[in-house]
PDB file of C-alpha atoms in Angstrom:
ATOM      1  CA  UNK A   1     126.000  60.410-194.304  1.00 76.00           C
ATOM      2  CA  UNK A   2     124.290  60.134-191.303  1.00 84.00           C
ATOM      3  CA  UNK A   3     123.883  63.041-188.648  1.00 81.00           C
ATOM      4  CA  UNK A   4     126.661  60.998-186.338  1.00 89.00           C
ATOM      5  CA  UNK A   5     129.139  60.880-188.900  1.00 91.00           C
ATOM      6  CA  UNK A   6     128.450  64.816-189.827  1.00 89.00           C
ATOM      7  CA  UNK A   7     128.521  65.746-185.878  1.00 89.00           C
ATOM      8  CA  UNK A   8     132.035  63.825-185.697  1.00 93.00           C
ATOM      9  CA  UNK A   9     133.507  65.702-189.293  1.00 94.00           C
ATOM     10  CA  UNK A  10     131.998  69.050-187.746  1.00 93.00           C
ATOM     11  CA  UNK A  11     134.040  68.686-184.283  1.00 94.00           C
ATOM     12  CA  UNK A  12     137.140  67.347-185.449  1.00 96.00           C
ATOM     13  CA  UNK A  13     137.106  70.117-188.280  1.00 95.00           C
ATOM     14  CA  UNK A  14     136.907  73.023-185.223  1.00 95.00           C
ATOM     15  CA  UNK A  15     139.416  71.158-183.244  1.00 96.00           C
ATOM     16  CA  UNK A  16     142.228  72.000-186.390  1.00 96.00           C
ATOM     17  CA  UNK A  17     140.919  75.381-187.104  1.00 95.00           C
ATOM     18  CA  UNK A  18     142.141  75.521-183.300  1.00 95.00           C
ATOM     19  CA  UNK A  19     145.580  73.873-183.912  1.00 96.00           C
ATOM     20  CA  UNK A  20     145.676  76.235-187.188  1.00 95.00           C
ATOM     21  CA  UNK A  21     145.662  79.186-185.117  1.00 95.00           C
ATOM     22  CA  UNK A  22     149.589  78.194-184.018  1.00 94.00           C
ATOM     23  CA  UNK A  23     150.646  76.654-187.723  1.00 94.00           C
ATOM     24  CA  UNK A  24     152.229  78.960-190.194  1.00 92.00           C
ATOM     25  CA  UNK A  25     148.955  79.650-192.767  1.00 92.00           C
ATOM     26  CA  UNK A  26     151.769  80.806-195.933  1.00 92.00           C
ATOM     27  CA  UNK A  27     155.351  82.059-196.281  1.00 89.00           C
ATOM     28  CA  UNK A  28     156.194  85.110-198.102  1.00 83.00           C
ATOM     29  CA  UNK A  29     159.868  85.334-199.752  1.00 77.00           C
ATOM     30  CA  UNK A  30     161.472  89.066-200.209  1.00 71.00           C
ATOM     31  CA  UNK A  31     164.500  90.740-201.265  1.00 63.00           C
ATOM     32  CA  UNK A  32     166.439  91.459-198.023  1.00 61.00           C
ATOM     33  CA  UNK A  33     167.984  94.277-199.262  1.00 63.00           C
ATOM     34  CA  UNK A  34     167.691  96.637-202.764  1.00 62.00           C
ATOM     35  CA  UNK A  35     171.833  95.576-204.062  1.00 61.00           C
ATOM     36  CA  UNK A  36     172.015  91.862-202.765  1.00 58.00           C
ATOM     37  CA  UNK A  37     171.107  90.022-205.415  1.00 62.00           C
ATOM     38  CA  UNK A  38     171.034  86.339-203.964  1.00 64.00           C
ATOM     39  CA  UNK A  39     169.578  87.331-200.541  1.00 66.00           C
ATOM     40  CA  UNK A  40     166.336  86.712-199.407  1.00 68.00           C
ATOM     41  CA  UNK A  41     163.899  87.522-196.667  1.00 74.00           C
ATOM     42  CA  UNK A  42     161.381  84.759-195.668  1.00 80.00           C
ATOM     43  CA  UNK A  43     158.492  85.787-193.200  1.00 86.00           C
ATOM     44  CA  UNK A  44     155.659  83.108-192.041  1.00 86.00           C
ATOM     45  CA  UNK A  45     152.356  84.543-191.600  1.00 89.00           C
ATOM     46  CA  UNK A  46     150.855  83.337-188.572  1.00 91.00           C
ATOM     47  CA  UNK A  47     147.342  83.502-186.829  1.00 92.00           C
ATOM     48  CA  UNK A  48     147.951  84.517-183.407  1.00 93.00           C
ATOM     49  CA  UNK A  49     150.469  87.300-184.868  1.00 92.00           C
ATOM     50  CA  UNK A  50     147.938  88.518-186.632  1.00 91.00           C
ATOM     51  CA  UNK A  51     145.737  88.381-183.832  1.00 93.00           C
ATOM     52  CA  UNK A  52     148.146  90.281-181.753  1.00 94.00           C
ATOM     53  CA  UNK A  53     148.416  93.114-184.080  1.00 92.00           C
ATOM     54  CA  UNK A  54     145.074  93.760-184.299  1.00 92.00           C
ATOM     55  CA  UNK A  55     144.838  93.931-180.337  1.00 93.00           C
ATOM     56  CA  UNK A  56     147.442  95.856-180.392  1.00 93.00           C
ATOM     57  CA  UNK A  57     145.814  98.215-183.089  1.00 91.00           C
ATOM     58  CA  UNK A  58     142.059  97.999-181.027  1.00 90.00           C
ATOM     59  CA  UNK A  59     144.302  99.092-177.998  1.00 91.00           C
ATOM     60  CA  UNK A  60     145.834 101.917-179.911  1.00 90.00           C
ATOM     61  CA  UNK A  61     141.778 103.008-181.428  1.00 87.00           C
ATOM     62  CA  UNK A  62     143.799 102.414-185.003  1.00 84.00           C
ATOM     63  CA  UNK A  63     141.634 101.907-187.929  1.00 81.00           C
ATOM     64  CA  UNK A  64     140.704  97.952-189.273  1.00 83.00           C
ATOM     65  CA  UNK A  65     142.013  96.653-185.865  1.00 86.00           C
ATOM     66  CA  UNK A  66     138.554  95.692-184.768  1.00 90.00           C
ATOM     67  CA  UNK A  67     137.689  94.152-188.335  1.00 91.00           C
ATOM     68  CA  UNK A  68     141.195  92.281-188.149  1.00 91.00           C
ATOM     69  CA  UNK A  69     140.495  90.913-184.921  1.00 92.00           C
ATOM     70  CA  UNK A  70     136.964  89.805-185.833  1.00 93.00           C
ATOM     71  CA  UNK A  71     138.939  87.965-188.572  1.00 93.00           C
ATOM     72  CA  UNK A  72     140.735  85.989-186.597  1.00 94.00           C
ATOM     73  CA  UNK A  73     137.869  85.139-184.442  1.00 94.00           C
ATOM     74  CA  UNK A  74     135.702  84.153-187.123  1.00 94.00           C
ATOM     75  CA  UNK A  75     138.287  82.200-189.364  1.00 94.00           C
ATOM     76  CA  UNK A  76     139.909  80.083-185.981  1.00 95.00           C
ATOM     77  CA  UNK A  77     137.029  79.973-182.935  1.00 95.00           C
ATOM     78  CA  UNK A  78     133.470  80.362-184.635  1.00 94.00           C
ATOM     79  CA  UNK A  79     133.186  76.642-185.530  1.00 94.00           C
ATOM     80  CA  UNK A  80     134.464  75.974-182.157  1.00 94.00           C
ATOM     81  CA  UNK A  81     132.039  77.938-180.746  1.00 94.00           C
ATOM     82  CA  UNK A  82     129.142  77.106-181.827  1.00 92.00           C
ATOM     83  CA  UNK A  83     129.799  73.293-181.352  1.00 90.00           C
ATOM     84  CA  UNK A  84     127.764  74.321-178.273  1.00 90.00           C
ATOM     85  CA  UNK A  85     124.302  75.145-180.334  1.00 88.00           C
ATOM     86  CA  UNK A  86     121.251  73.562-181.513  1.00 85.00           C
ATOM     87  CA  UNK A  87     122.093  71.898-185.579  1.00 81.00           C
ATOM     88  CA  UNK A  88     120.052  74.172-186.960  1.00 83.00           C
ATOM     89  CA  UNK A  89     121.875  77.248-184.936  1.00 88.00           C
ATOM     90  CA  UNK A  90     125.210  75.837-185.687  1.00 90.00           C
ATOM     91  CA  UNK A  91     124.200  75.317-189.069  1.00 90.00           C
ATOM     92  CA  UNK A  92     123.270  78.708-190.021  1.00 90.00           C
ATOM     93  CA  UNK A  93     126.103  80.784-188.464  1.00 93.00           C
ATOM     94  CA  UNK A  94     128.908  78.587-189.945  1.00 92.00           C
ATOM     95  CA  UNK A  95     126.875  79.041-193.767  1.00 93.00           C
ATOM     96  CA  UNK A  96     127.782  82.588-193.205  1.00 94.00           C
ATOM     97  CA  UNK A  97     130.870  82.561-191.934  1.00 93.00           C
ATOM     98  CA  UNK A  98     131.952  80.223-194.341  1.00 93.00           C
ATOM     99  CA  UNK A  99     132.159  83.319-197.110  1.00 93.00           C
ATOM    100  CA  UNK A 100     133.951  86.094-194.157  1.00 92.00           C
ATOM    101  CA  UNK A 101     136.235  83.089-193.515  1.00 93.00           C
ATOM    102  CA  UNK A 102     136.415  82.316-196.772  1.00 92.00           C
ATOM    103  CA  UNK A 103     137.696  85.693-197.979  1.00 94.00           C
ATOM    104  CA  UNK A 104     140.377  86.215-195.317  1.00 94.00           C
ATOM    105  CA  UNK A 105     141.901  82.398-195.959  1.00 93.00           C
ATOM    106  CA  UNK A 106     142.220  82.886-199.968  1.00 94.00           C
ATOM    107  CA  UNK A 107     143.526  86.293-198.930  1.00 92.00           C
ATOM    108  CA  UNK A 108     146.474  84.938-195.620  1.00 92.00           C
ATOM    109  CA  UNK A 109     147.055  81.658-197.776  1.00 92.00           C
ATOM    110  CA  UNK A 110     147.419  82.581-201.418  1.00 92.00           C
ATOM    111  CA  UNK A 111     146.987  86.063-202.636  1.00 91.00           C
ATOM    112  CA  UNK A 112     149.725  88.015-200.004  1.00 85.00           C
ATOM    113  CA  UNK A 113     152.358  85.095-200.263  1.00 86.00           C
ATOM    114  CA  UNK A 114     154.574  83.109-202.072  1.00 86.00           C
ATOM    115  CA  UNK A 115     153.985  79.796-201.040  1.00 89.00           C
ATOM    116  CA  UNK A 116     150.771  77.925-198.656  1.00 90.00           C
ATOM    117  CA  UNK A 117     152.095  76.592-195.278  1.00 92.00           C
ATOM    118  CA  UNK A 118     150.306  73.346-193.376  1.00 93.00           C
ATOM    119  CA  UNK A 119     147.899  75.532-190.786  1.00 93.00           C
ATOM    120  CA  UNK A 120     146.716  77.529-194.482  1.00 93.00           C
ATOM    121  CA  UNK A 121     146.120  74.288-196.288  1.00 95.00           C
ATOM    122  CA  UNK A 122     144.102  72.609-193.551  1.00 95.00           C
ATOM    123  CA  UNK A 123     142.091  75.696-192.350  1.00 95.00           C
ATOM    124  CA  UNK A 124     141.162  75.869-195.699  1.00 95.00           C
ATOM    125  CA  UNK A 125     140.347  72.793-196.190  1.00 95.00           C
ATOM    126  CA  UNK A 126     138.524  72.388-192.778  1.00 95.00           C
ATOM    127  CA  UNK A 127     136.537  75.051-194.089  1.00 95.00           C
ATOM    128  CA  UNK A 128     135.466  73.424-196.917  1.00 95.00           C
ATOM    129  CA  UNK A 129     134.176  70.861-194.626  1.00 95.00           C
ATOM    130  CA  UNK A 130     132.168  72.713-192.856  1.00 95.00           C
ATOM    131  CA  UNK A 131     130.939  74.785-195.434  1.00 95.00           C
ATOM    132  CA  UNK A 132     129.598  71.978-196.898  1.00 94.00           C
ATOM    133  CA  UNK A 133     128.047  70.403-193.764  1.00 93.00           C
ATOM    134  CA  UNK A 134     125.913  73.304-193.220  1.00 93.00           C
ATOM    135  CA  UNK A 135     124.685  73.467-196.610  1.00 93.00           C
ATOM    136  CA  UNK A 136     123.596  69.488-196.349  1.00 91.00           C
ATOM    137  CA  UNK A 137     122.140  70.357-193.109  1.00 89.00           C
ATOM    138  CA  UNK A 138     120.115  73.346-193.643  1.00 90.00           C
ATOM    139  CA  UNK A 139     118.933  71.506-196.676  1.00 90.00           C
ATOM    140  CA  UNK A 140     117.709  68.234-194.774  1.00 88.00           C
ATOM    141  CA  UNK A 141     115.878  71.017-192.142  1.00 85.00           C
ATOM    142  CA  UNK A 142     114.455  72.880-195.135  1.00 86.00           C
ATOM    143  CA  UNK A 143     113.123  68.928-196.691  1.00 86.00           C
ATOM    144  CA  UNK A 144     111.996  68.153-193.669  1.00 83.00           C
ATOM    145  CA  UNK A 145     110.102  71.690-192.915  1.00 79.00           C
ATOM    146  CA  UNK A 146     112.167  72.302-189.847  1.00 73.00           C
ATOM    147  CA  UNK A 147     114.865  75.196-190.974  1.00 68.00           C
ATOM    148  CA  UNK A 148     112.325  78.006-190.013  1.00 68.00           C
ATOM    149  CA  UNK A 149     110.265  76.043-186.800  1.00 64.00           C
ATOM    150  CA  UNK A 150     110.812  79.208-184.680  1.00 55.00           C
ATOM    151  CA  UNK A 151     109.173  81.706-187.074  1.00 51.00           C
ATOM    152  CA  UNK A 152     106.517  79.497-188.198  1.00 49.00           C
ATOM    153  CA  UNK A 153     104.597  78.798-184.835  1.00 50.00           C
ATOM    154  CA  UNK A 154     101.462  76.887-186.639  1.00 44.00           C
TER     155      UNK A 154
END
């Protein structure tokens, strides 16, 4: 694919991890109440509720409130971000938030429910994506002997 096509992938990618922050990411299903045996709780985990809390939890100095908020930050508005940097900038920073954002996702989506929503199963895979970009880009900079021009001066 050509650098174009990649750009294109990389913005449309950060524009649903934006839309993702609003979708239900998975649906957990509970027992209401200990005796009813036929009613059930269901509870949609969302992004900006999770976002809140945290707030809420830096506001209160509550421990994991910053972390949780840097969560949500880095899963939904890091790729967004750095849409404004150089390729090899951009490139770099979403490698390694790939595996923080990676983490949290398999964690929101499919370990603490019972069932992926829409805004889980595209985050994740827009992730993917972009994972995957930066890997083919910091390996045509590293071909090319370009992935570490501002160290190497000579």
């Amino acid at each position: 694919m050509n650098a174009k096509t990649l750009t294109l992938i990389k913005k449309v990618a950060a524009i649903l991890l934006l839309v993702c922050f609003v979708l239900p990411l998975s649906r957990c299903t509970t027992k209401a109440e200990i005796g009813a045996e036929n009613a059930v709780k269901e509870t949609h985990l969302y992004a900006y509720e999770l976002a809140g809390a945290a707030w809420n939890d830096v506001k209160a100095n509550e421990a994991g409130g910053l972390s949780a908020l840097f969560a949500v930050l880095n899963v939904f508005f890091v790729p967004a971000i750095c849409l404004a940097l150089k390729d090899r900038l951009q490139a770099a920073i979403c490698f390694f938030a790939s595996f923080v954002s990676a983490y949290f996702l398999y964690c929101w989506v499919f370990v603490f429910s019972t069932r992926a929503e829409i805004g889980g199963i595209i985050a994740t895979g827009c992730w993917m994506l972009l994972f995957g970009i930066s890997c083919v880009t910091l390996w045509r900079l590293y071909r090319r002997g370009s992935l570490f021009k501002w160290v190497h001066k000579g």
